[in-house]
PDB file of C-alpha atoms in Angstrom:
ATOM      1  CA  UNK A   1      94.209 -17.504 -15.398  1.00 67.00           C
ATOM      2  CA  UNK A   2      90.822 -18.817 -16.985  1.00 74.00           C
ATOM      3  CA  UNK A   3      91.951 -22.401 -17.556  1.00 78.00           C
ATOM      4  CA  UNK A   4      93.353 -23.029 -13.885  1.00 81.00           C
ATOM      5  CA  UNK A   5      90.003 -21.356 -12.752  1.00 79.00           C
ATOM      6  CA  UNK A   6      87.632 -23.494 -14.793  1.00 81.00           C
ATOM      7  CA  UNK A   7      89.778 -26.591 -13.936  1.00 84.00           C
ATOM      8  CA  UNK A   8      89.656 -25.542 -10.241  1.00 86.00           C
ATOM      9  CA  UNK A   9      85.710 -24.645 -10.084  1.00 84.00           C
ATOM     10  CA  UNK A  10      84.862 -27.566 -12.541  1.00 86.00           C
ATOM     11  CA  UNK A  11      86.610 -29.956 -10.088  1.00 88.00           C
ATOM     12  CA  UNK A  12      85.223 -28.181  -7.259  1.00 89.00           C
ATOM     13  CA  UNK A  13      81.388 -28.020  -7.993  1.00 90.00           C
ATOM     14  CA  UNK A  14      81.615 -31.004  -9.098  1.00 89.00           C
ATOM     15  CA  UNK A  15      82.568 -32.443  -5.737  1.00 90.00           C
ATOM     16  CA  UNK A  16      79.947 -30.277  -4.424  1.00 90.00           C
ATOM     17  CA  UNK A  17      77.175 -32.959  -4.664  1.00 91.00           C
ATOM     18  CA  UNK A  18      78.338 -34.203  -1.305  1.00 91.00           C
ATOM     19  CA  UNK A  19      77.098 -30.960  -0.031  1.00 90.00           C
ATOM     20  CA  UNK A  20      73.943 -31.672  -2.077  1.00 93.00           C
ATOM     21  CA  UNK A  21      73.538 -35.349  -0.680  1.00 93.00           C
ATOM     22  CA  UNK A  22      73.517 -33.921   2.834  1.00 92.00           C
ATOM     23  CA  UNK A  23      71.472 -30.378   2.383  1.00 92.00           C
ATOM     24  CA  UNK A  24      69.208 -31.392  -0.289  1.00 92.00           C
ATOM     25  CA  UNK A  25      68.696 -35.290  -0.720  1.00 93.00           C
ATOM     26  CA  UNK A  26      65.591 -35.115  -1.874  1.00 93.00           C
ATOM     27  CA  UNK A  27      67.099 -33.168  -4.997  1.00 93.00           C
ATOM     28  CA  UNK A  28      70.686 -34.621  -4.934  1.00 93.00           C
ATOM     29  CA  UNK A  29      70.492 -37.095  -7.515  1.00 94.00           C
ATOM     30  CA  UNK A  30      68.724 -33.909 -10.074  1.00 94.00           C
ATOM     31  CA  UNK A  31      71.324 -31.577  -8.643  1.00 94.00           C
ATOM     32  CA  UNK A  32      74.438 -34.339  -9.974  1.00 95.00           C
ATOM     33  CA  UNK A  33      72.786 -34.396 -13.458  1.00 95.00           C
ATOM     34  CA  UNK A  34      72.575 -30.265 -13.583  1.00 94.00           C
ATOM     35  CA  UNK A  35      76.498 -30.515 -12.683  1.00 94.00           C
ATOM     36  CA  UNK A  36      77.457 -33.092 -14.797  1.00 95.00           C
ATOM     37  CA  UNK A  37      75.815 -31.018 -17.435  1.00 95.00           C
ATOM     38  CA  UNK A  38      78.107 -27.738 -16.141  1.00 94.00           C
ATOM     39  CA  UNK A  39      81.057 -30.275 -16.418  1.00 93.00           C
ATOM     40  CA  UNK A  40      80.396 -30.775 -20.006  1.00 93.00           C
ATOM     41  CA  UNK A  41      80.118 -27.090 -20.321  1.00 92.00           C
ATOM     42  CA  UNK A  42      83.464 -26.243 -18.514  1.00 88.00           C
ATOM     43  CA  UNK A  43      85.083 -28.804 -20.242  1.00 87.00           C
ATOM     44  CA  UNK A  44      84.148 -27.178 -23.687  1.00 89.00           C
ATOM     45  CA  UNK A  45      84.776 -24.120 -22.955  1.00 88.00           C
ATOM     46  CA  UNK A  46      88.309 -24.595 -21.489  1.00 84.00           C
ATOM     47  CA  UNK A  47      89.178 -26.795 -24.454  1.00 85.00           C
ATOM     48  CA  UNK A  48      87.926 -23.807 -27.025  1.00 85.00           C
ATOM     49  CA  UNK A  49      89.906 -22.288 -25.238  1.00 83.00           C
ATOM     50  CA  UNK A  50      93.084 -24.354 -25.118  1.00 82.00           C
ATOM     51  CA  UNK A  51      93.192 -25.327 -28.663  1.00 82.00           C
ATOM     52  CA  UNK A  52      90.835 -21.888 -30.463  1.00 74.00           C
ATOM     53  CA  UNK A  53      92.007 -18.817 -31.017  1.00 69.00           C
ATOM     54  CA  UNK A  54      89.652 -17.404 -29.037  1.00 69.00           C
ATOM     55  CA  UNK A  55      92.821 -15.194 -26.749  1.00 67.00           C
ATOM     56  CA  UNK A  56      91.325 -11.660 -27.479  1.00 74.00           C
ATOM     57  CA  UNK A  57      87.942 -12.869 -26.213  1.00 82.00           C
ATOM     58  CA  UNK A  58      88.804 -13.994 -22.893  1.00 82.00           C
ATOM     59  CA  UNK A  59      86.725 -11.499 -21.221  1.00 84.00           C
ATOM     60  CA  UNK A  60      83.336 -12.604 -23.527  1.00 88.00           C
ATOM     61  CA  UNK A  61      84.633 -16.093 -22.224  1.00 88.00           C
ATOM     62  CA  UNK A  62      84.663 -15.052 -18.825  1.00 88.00           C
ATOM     63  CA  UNK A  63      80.833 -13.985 -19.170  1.00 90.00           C
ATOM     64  CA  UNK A  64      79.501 -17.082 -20.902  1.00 91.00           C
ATOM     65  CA  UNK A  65      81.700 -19.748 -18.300  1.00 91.00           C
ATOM     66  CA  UNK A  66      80.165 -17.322 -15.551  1.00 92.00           C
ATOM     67  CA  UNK A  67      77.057 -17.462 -16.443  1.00 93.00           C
ATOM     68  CA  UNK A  68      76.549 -21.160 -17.069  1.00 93.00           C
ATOM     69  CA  UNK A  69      77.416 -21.685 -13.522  1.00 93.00           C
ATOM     70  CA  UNK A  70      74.758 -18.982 -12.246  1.00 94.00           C
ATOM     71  CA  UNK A  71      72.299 -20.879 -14.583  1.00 93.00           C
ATOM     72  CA  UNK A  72      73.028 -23.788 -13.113  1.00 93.00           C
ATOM     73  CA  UNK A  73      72.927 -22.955  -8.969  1.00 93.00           C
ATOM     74  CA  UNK A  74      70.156 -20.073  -9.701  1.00 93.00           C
ATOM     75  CA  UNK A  75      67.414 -23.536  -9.791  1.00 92.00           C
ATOM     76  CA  UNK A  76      69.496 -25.658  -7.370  1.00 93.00           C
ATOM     77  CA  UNK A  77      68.764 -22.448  -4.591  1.00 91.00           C
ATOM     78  CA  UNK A  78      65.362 -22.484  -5.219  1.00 90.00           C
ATOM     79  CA  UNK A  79      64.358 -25.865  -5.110  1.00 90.00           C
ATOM     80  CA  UNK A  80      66.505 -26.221  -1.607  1.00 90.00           C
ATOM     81  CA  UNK A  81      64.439 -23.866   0.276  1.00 85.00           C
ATOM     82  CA  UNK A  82      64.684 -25.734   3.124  1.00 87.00           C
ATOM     83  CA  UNK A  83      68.327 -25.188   2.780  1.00 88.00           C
ATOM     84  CA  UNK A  84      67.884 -21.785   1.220  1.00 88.00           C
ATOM     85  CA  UNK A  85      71.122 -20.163   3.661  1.00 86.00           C
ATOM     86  CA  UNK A  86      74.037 -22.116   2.225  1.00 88.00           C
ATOM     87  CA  UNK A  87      72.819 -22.602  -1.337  1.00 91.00           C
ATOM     88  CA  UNK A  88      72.323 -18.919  -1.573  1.00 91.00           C
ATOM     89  CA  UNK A  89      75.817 -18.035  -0.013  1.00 88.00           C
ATOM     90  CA  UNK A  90      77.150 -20.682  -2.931  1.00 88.00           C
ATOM     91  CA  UNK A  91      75.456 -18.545  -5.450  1.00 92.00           C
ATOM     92  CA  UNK A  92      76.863 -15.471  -4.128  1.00 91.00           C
ATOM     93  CA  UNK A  93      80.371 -16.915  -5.232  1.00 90.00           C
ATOM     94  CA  UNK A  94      79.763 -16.845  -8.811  1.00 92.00           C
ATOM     95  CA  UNK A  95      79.516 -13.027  -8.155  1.00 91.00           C
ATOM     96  CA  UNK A  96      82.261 -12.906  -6.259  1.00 90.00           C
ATOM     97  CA  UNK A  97      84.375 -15.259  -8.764  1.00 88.00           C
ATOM     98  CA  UNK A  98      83.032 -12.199 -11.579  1.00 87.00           C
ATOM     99  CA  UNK A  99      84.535  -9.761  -9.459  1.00 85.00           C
ATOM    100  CA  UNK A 100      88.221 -11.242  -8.207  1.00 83.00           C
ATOM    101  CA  UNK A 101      89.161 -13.488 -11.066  1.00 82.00           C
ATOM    102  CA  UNK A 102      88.755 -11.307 -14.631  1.00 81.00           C
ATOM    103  CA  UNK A 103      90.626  -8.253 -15.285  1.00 80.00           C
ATOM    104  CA  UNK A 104      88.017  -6.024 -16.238  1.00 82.00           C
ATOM    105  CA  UNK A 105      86.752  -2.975 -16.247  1.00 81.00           C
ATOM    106  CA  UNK A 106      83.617  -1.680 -14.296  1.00 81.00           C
ATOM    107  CA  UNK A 107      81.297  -2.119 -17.287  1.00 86.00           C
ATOM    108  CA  UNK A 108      81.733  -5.577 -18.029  1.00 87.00           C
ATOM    109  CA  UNK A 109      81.525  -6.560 -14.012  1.00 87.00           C
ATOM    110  CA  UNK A 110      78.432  -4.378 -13.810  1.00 90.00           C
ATOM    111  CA  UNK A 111      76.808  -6.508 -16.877  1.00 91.00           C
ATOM    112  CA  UNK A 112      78.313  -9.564 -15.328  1.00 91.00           C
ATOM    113  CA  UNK A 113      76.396  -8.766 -11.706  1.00 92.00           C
ATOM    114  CA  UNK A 114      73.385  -7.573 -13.798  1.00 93.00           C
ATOM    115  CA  UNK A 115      73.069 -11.086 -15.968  1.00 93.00           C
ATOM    116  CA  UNK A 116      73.695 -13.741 -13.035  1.00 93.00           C
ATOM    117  CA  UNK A 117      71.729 -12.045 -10.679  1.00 93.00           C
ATOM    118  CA  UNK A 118      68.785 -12.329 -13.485  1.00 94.00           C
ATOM    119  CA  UNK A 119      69.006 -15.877 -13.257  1.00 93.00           C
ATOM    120  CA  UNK A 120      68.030 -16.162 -10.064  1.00 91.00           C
ATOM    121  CA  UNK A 121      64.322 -14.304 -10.204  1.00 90.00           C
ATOM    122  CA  UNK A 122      64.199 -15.987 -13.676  1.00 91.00           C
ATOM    123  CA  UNK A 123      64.348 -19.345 -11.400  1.00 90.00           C
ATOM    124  CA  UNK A 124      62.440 -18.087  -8.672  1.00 89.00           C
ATOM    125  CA  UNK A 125      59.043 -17.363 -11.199  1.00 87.00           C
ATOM    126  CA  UNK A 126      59.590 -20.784 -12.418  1.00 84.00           C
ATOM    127  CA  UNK A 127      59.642 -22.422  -9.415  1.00 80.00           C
ATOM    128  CA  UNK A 128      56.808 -20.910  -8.549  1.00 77.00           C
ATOM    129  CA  UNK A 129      55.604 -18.897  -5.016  1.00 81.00           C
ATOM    130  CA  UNK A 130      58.011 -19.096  -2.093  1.00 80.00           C
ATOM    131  CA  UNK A 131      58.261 -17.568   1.429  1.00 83.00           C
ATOM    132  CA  UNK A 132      59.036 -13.817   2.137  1.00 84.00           C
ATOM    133  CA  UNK A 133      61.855 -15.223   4.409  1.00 85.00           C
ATOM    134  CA  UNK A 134      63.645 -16.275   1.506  1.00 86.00           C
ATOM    135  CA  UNK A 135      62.646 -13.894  -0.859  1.00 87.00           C
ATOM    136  CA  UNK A 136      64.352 -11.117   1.948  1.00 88.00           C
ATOM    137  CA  UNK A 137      67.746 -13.679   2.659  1.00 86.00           C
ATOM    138  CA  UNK A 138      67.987 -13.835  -1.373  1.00 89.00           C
ATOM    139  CA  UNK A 139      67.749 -10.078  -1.533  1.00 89.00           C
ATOM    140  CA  UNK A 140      70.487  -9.410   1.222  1.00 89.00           C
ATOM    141  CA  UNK A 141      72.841 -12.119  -0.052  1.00 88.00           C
ATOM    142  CA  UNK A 142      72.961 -11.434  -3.905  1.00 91.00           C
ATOM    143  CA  UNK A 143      72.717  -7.362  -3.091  1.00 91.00           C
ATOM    144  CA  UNK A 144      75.610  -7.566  -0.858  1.00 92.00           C
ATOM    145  CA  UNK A 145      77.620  -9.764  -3.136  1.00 91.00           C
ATOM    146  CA  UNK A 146      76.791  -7.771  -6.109  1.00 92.00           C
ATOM    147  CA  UNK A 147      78.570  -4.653  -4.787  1.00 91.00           C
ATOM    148  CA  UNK A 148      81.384  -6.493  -3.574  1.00 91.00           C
ATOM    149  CA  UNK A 149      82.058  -7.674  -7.261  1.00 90.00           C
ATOM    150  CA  UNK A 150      81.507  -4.778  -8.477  1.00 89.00           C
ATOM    151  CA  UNK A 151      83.694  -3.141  -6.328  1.00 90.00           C
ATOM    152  CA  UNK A 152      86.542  -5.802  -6.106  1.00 87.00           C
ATOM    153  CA  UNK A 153      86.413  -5.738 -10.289  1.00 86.00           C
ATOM    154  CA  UNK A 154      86.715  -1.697 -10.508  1.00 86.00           C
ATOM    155  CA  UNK A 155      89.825  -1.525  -7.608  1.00 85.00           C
ATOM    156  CA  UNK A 156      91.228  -4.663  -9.304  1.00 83.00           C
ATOM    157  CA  UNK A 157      91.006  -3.202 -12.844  1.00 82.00           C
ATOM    158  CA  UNK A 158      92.165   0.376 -11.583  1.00 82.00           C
ATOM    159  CA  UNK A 159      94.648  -0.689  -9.534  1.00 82.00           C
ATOM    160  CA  UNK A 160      96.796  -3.385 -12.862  1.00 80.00           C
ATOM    161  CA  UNK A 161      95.969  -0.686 -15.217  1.00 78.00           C
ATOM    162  CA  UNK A 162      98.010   2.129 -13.207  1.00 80.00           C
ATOM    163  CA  UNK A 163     100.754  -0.304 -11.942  1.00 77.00           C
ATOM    164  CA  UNK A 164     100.830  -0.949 -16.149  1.00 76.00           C
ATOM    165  CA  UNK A 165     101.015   2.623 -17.155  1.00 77.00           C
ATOM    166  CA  UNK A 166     103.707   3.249 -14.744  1.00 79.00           C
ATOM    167  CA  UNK A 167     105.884   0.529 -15.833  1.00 75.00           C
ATOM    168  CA  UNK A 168     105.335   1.359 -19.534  1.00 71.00           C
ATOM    169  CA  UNK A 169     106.388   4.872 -18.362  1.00 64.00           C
ATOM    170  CA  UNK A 170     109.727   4.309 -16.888  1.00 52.00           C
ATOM    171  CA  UNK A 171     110.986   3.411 -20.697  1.00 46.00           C
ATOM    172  CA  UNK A 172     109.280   7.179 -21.951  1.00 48.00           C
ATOM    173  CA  UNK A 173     111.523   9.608 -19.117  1.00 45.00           C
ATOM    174  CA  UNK A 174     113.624  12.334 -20.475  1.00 46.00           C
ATOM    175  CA  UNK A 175     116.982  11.682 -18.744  1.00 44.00           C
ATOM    176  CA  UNK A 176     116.559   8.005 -19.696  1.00 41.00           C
ATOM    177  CA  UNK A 177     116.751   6.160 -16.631  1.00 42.00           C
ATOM    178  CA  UNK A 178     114.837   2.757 -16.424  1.00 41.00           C
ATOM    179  CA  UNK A 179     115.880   2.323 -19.960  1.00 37.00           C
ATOM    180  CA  UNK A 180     118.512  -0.512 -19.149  1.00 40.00           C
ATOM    181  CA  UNK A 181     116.171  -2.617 -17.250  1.00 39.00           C
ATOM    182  CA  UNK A 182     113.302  -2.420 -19.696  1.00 40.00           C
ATOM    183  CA  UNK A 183     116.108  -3.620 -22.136  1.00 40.00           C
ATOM    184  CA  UNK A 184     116.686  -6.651 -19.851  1.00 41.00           C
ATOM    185  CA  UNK A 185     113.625  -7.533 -19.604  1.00 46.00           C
ATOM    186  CA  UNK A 186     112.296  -7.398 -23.300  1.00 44.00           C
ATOM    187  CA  UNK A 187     115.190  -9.734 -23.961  1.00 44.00           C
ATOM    188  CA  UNK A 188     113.482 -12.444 -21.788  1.00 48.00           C
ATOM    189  CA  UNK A 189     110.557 -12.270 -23.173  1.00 44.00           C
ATOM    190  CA  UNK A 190     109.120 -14.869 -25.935  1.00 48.00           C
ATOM    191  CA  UNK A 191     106.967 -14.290 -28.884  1.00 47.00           C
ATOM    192  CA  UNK A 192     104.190 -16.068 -27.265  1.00 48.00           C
ATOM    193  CA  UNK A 193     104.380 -13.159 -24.214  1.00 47.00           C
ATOM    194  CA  UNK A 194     104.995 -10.550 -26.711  1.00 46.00           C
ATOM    195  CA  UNK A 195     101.864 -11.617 -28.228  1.00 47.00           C
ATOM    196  CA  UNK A 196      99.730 -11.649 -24.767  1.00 49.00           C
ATOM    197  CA  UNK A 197     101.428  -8.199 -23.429  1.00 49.00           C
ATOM    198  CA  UNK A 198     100.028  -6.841 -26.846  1.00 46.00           C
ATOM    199  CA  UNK A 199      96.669  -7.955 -26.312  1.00 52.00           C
ATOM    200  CA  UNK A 200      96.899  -6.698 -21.900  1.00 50.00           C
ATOM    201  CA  UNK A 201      98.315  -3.259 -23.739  1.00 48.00           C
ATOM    202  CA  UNK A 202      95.529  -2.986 -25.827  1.00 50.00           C
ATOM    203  CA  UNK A 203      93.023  -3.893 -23.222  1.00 54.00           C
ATOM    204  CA  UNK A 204      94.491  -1.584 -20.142  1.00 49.00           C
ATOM    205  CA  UNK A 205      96.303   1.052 -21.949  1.00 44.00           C
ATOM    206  CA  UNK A 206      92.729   1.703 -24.216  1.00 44.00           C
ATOM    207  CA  UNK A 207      90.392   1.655 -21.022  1.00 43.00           C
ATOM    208  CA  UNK A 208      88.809  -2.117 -22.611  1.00 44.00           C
TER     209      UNK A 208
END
C-alpha cells in the first residue's frame, strides 16, 4: 500500500508544477525546486522502504512521508495568496491522504491531523501578515478536512479490525465449522504473507 502511494503522489505532485506555472508563476520556478526536493524525499523513503527492514514501522513511515509533503505545500499556500482557494484545497489532501490510505487507529490520525496542520501556521508566521480572508478560508478548509481524516481513519480502522476478528473467529467455534476453509486457505499462503498477517495480527488484534 505505501510504495504504490508514494510512487503515485511522488509522480503526481511532481506533475503538479503545471498547476504552479499557471496559478502561481511568479513562484513556479521556487515551487519546482521545493518538489524536486519532496521527490528526493519520496524516493528515499520508498527505497528504505523497499530494500530496509523497516515492515513493523510502516505506520511511523506513514507520518514522516506525510509530513514532508505538508512541509512542503504548507509555504507553497502561503506565498500563493493570490491563489490561496486551490492551493489550500491541495493541502487539505495530505489530510485526507492521512485519513484514507494508513490503517490506523484514531490516535495516530489524530497526531497525524495535529502535526500537518502545524505546518501551516508555522508557514503562515514566517511568511509574515496576511489578509483575514485567508486566514478564515485556511481555517474552514484545514478544520473541515481535519475531521474528515479523522473520521475516515477511526471508521476505516474500526471497520478492518472487526471484519479481522471475525474471520480469525470462524477457526475458534465450538461445533467446528469454518475449520475446513481456514485450512484451505493457510495452505495458500507463503512465508512472506505469514510474516505480514503476523505483523496486521499484532497491530489490529492488540488495538496498535
Amino acid at each position: 500500500m505505501f510504495l504504490r502511494a508514494a510512487v503515485v503522489f511522488n509522480v503526481a505532485q511532481l506533475a503538479w508544477t503545471g498547476f504552479d506555472y499557471v496559478f502561481a508563476p511568479e513562484y513556479w520556478r521556487t515551487f519546482l525546486m521545493m518538489r524536486l526536493v519532496l521527490f528526493g524525499i519520496n524516493g528515499a523513503i520508498g527505497l528504505l522502504v523497499l530494500f530496509g527492514s523497516l515492515e513493523r514501522r510502516i505506520w511511523e513511515i506513514f507520518l514522516v512521508w506525510l509530513l514532508a509533503h505538508a512541509a512542503c505545500f504548507a509555504p507553497m499556500t502561503v506565498l500563493a495568496e493570490a491563489s490561496f482557494a486551490p492551493y489550500i484545497m491541495g493541502f487539505s489532501l495530505v489530510l485526507f491522504a492521512g485519513g484514507m490510505l494508513p490503517y490506523w487507529p484514531a490516535r495516530w490520525a489524530i497526531a497525524c491531523v495535529i502535526a500537518i496542520d502545524l505546518t501551516l501556521p508555522l508557514a503562515f508566521v514566517l511568511a509574515g501578515p496576511v489578509s483575514a480572508k485567508t486566514l478564515v478560508l485556511a481555517v474552514a478548509f484545514v478544520g473541515t478536512a481535519s475531521g474528515f481524516a479523522v473520521m475516515m481513519a477511526w471508521y476505516k480502522y474500526q471497520f478492518s479490525r472487526r471484519d479481522f476478528l471475525i474471520r480469525a473467529g470462524e477457526g475458534r467455534r465450538p461445533d467446528g465449522r469454518g475449520l475446513h476453509l481456514l485450512a484451505s486457505r493457510e495452505a495458500q499462503v507463503t512465508p512472506t504473507q505469514a510474516t505480514d498477517r503476523y505483523r496486521i495480527v499484532k497491530r489490529l488484534g492488540g488495538g496498535g
